[in-house]
Amino acid sequence: MEMMVVMPDTIPEAIMFVLDASRSMFRSDYSPNRLGACEIGIVEFVQTRFLSDQENAGSSAFGLVVVRSKSEKIFDFTDGAEVPEFSEFLGNLACGGKSSLGEGLGHAIKILIEDIRTNGARVPLIILFSDGNNTPSKIEPLKMAALANQLGIKIHTVHLGDIQPTNLLKQIAEKTNGQYQHAKNTEAIIRFIQNLAQNNFLPPGSSVKKNKSRIPQPILKKIAAPLLTEAEMTKGSEDQKNLIARLRGTKSYEKCSICFQSNDPISKTEFNISGAYCPNCGTPMHYSCASLWAKNQNKEGDGTIFRCVHCLYLLKIPASIKTAVQMHQNLKQEMRSENSQKLAKTVNVSVELARDLGEEATYSACPVCSAIFEEDDRVIKCGNRTCNAIYHEKCFEKLPDHQCKVCGIKMVKMF
Ligand SMILES: [Zn+2]
Ligand SMILES: [Zn+2]
Ligand SMILES: [Zn+2]
Ligand SMILES: [Zn+2]
């Protein structure tokens, strides 16, 4: 028998490195200097994780934000294949200016939110390298840490240099359930980083399914983007304005891409009232169609979040619309079950001669015309055995919906 090799399950992570490259990071108390030590740490992480992903069919992605005078995005989720470019960029990076760590963290969070909206399969993570000398700015690092925590984003912090009494970096890690490391030298940074890089395996026997979203529903709900009305689209970014201009030229501009109609199937109102657009690709859809779509697409969700039918961008609809559509669905269902009850209240009837019904017919009058039956009259007897009303065939035809005038049952003429 062959040996079975079971590959450990990896958690796909979207990792944003936030690198403090302010002037104080130029100090050479680390080898080669503080910034250089962090760069070694980042390259170490990317290489270690890249190799591990190749062995274990993992799929990590890496991004980089550098904080100098202002926060700059350098890499936006390249995969491990771009390790050389990563290293090359870091090798040429110069220090300078101030460090607004809050801005850097905010920037990284924004990129991670976009990744969840467009991808959704990767767990977001931030690793912050800094000496903790934060230049106060409008965006407070601890506020960003609180935001990250709300969105389920851990921030691991690598601390170089002295520890200040407030120890901002430790607070940031603690606020987000991340790990904090005060690294006294470059080797300590590498050790910490190697641990983190090998830290994305699911515990053996873990029941998490491979394709299930690892991001909890309440967090997805916060991150999902709302649909945009046409007015909101046109006052949005230049990209969105161009998008709507392009869409206007197409015939499907006001046709829902779920029901393919212009008017809303529930309220019958026109698209400009009942419809909106995906902010990412401009696909039009009715709110109510989106709501039904959300419910079908995501059985564990509460029916307010879904992925765009066209571009899979993570979207949400207001809970009020979900409730309205739900009420409509319930009503429809009630009506349907009432109808089916009525449907059960039908009986089959057939034409007979009054004579063949015997005394029963010859001594009774037709409920429609009140005439007594003649022996040769073609008659129909109500099939409800507690009723047995008898009608002339002609009078039967005059009954609205062939409903028995006496007992109310619907009669279906067989022959
Ligand atoms: Zn629709
Ligand atoms: Zn879309
Ligand atoms: Zn009659
Ligand atoms: Zn009857």
PDB file of C-alpha atoms in Angstrom, residues 261-384:
ATOM      1  CA  GLN A 261     -36.676  43.612 -16.727  1.00  0.00           C
ATOM      2  CA  SER A 262     -36.744  47.353 -16.463  1.00  0.00           C
ATOM      3  CA  ASN A 263     -39.626  47.625 -13.983  1.00  0.00           C
ATOM      4  CA  ASP A 264     -39.324  46.112 -10.546  1.00  0.00           C
ATOM      5  CA  PRO A 265     -41.096  42.727 -10.411  1.00  0.00           C
ATOM      6  CA  ILE A 266     -42.578  43.441  -6.978  1.00  0.00           C
ATOM      7  CA  SER A 267     -43.435  47.122  -6.874  1.00  0.00           C
ATOM      8  CA  LYS A 268     -43.743  47.479 -10.696  1.00  0.00           C
ATOM      9  CA  THR A 269     -41.972  50.832 -10.373  1.00  0.00           C
ATOM     10  CA  GLU A 270     -39.460  52.059 -12.933  1.00  0.00           C
ATOM     11  CA  PHE A 271     -35.787  51.306 -12.621  1.00  0.00           C
ATOM     12  CA  ASN A 272     -34.730  54.800 -11.555  1.00  0.00           C
ATOM     13  CA  ILE A 273     -36.849  54.325  -8.414  1.00  0.00           C
ATOM     14  CA  SER A 274     -36.382  50.641  -7.691  1.00  0.00           C
ATOM     15  CA  GLY A 275     -32.907  49.939  -9.057  1.00  0.00           C
ATOM     16  CA  ALA A 276     -29.259  50.748  -8.371  1.00  0.00           C
ATOM     17  CA  TYR A 277     -25.775  49.901  -9.599  1.00  0.00           C
ATOM     18  CA  CYS A 278     -22.780  47.880  -8.451  1.00  0.00           C
ATOM     19  CA  PRO A 279     -20.180  50.517  -7.471  1.00  0.00           C
ATOM     20  CA  ASN A 280     -17.378  48.374  -8.866  1.00  0.00           C
ATOM     21  CA  CYS A 281     -18.619  47.346 -12.333  1.00  0.00           C
ATOM     22  CA  GLY A 282     -21.831  49.338 -12.819  1.00  0.00           C
ATOM     23  CA  THR A 283     -24.103  46.313 -13.247  1.00  0.00           C
ATOM     24  CA  PRO A 284     -27.728  47.455 -12.799  1.00  0.00           C
ATOM     25  CA  MET A 285     -30.083  45.560 -10.491  1.00  0.00           C
ATOM     26  CA  HIS A 286     -33.337  46.051  -8.621  1.00  0.00           C
ATOM     27  CA  TYR A 287     -32.997  46.254  -4.858  1.00  0.00           C
ATOM     28  CA  SER A 288     -35.675  43.596  -4.492  1.00  0.00           C
ATOM     29  CA  CYS A 289     -34.012  41.240  -6.996  1.00  0.00           C
ATOM     30  CA  ALA A 290     -30.696  41.752  -5.207  1.00  0.00           C
ATOM     31  CA  SER A 291     -32.406  40.883  -1.936  1.00  0.00           C
ATOM     32  CA  LEU A 292     -33.770  37.581  -3.265  1.00  0.00           C
ATOM     33  CA  TRP A 293     -30.402  36.904  -4.866  1.00  0.00           C
ATOM     34  CA  ALA A 294     -28.653  37.530  -1.535  1.00  0.00           C
ATOM     35  CA  LYS A 295     -30.920  35.066   0.211  1.00  0.00           C
ATOM     36  CA  ASN A 296     -30.327  32.330  -2.352  1.00  0.00           C
ATOM     37  CA  GLN A 297     -26.608  32.928  -2.689  1.00  0.00           C
ATOM     38  CA  ASN A 298     -25.726  32.895   0.970  1.00  0.00           C
ATOM     39  CA  LYS A 299     -27.860  30.588   3.081  1.00  0.00           C
ATOM     40  CA  GLU A 300     -25.931  31.297   6.292  1.00  0.00           C
ATOM     41  CA  GLY A 301     -26.228  35.039   5.875  1.00  0.00           C
ATOM     42  CA  ASP A 302     -29.151  37.217   6.869  1.00  0.00           C
ATOM     43  CA  GLY A 303     -30.009  38.112   3.281  1.00  0.00           C
ATOM     44  CA  THR A 304     -28.405  41.554   3.223  1.00  0.00           C
ATOM     45  CA  ILE A 305     -24.975  40.764   1.719  1.00  0.00           C
ATOM     46  CA  PHE A 306     -24.142  39.163  -1.602  1.00  0.00           C
ATOM     47  CA  ARG A 307     -21.612  39.193  -4.417  1.00  0.00           C
ATOM     48  CA  CYS A 308     -22.301  41.109  -7.635  1.00  0.00           C
ATOM     49  CA  VAL A 309     -23.705  38.823 -10.346  1.00  0.00           C
ATOM     50  CA  HIS A 310     -21.162  40.254 -12.761  1.00  0.00           C
ATOM     51  CA  CYS A 311     -17.910  41.066 -10.944  1.00  0.00           C
ATOM     52  CA  LEU A 312     -18.378  39.237  -7.592  1.00  0.00           C
ATOM     53  CA  TYR A 313     -17.732  42.443  -5.633  1.00  0.00           C
ATOM     54  CA  LEU A 314     -19.072  42.218  -2.068  1.00  0.00           C
ATOM     55  CA  LEU A 315     -22.291  44.248  -1.852  1.00  0.00           C
ATOM     56  CA  LYS A 316     -25.037  44.931   0.650  1.00  0.00           C
ATOM     57  CA  ILE A 317     -28.634  46.087   0.571  1.00  0.00           C
ATOM     58  CA  PRO A 318     -30.380  47.951   3.401  1.00  0.00           C
ATOM     59  CA  ALA A 319     -32.088  45.672   5.935  1.00  0.00           C
ATOM     60  CA  SER A 320     -35.363  47.577   5.358  1.00  0.00           C
ATOM     61  CA  ILE A 321     -35.476  46.375   1.748  1.00  0.00           C
ATOM     62  CA  LYS A 322     -34.765  42.826   2.804  1.00  0.00           C
ATOM     63  CA  THR A 323     -37.686  43.036   5.258  1.00  0.00           C
ATOM     64  CA  ALA A 324     -40.043  44.484   2.647  1.00  0.00           C
ATOM     65  CA  VAL A 325     -39.161  41.786   0.130  1.00  0.00           C
ATOM     66  CA  GLN A 326     -39.498  39.121   2.813  1.00  0.00           C
ATOM     67  CA  MET A 327     -42.979  40.384   3.699  1.00  0.00           C
ATOM     68  CA  HIS A 328     -43.946  40.306   0.054  1.00  0.00           C
ATOM     69  CA  GLN A 329     -42.651  36.739  -0.242  1.00  0.00           C
ATOM     70  CA  ASN A 330     -44.603  35.657   2.844  1.00  0.00           C
ATOM     71  CA  LEU A 331     -47.752  37.263   1.511  1.00  0.00           C
ATOM     72  CA  LYS A 332     -47.312  35.537  -1.823  1.00  0.00           C
ATOM     73  CA  GLN A 333     -46.827  32.244  -0.057  1.00  0.00           C
ATOM     74  CA  GLU A 334     -49.927  32.726   2.076  1.00  0.00           C
ATOM     75  CA  MET A 335     -51.974  33.568  -0.990  1.00  0.00           C
ATOM     76  CA  ARG A 336     -50.599  30.544  -2.754  1.00  0.00           C
ATOM     77  CA  SER A 337     -51.502  28.218   0.108  1.00  0.00           C
ATOM     78  CA  GLU A 338     -54.962  29.800   0.364  1.00  0.00           C
ATOM     79  CA  ASN A 339     -55.418  29.220  -3.342  1.00  0.00           C
ATOM     80  CA  SER A 340     -54.331  25.650  -2.990  1.00  0.00           C
ATOM     81  CA  GLN A 341     -56.881  25.190  -0.210  1.00  0.00           C
ATOM     82  CA  LYS A 342     -59.542  26.570  -2.514  1.00  0.00           C
ATOM     83  CA  LEU A 343     -58.250  24.287  -5.200  1.00  0.00           C
ATOM     84  CA  ALA A 344     -58.856  21.368  -2.872  1.00  0.00           C
ATOM     85  CA  LYS A 345     -62.455  22.554  -2.554  1.00  0.00           C
ATOM     86  CA  THR A 346     -63.461  21.423  -6.017  1.00  0.00           C
ATOM     87  CA  VAL A 347     -65.559  18.475  -7.025  1.00  0.00           C
ATOM     88  CA  ASN A 348     -65.973  16.777 -10.334  1.00  0.00           C
ATOM     89  CA  VAL A 349     -69.474  16.760 -11.772  1.00  0.00           C
ATOM     90  CA  SER A 350     -71.078  15.368 -14.927  1.00  0.00           C
ATOM     91  CA  VAL A 351     -74.219  15.859 -16.979  1.00  0.00           C
ATOM     92  CA  GLU A 352     -77.083  13.450 -16.383  1.00  0.00           C
ATOM     93  CA  LEU A 353     -80.753  13.215 -17.273  1.00  0.00           C
ATOM     94  CA  ALA A 354     -83.138  14.278 -14.479  1.00  0.00           C
ATOM     95  CA  ARG A 355     -85.007  11.042 -14.947  1.00  0.00           C
ATOM     96  CA  ASP A 356     -81.904   9.039 -14.046  1.00  0.00           C
ATOM     97  CA  LEU A 357     -81.640  10.857 -10.714  1.00  0.00           C
ATOM     98  CA  GLY A 358     -85.101   9.620  -9.781  1.00  0.00           C
ATOM     99  CA  GLU A 359     -87.270  11.245  -7.113  1.00  0.00           C
ATOM    100  CA  GLU A 360     -84.349  13.312  -5.902  1.00  0.00           C
ATOM    101  CA  ALA A 361     -84.578  15.438  -9.068  1.00  0.00           C
ATOM    102  CA  THR A 362     -88.238  15.307  -9.835  1.00  0.00           C
ATOM    103  CA  TYR A 363     -89.217  16.781  -6.468  1.00  0.00           C
ATOM    104  CA  SER A 364     -86.647  19.611  -6.340  1.00  0.00           C
ATOM    105  CA  ALA A 365     -86.147  22.981  -8.017  1.00  0.00           C
ATOM    106  CA  CYS A 366     -83.045  24.431  -9.717  1.00  0.00           C
ATOM    107  CA  PRO A 367     -81.363  26.994  -7.387  1.00  0.00           C
ATOM    108  CA  VAL A 368     -80.745  29.302 -10.369  1.00  0.00           C
ATOM    109  CA  CYS A 369     -84.088  29.424 -12.178  1.00  0.00           C
ATOM    110  CA  SER A 370     -86.317  27.914  -9.443  1.00  0.00           C
ATOM    111  CA  ALA A 371     -88.088  25.700 -12.013  1.00  0.00           C
ATOM    112  CA  ILE A 372     -89.009  22.106 -11.223  1.00  0.00           C
ATOM    113  CA  PHE A 373     -87.060  19.600 -13.308  1.00  0.00           C
ATOM    114  CA  GLU A 374     -88.634  17.764 -16.244  1.00  0.00           C
ATOM    115  CA  GLU A 375     -87.696  14.130 -16.749  1.00  0.00           C
ATOM    116  CA  ASP A 376     -85.776  14.890 -19.952  1.00  0.00           C
ATOM    117  CA  ASP A 377     -83.801  17.875 -18.582  1.00  0.00           C
ATOM    118  CA  ARG A 378     -80.022  17.653 -18.777  1.00  0.00           C
ATOM    119  CA  VAL A 379     -78.929  18.349 -15.206  1.00  0.00           C
ATOM    120  CA  ILE A 380     -75.803  18.566 -13.087  1.00  0.00           C
ATOM    121  CA  LYS A 381     -75.734  17.526  -9.450  1.00  0.00           C
ATOM    122  CA  CYS A 382     -73.336  19.248  -7.037  1.00  0.00           C
ATOM    123  CA  GLY A 383     -70.707  16.697  -6.053  1.00  0.00           C
ATOM    124  CA  ASN A 384     -70.593  17.825  -2.432  1.00  0.00           C
TER     125      ASN A 384
END
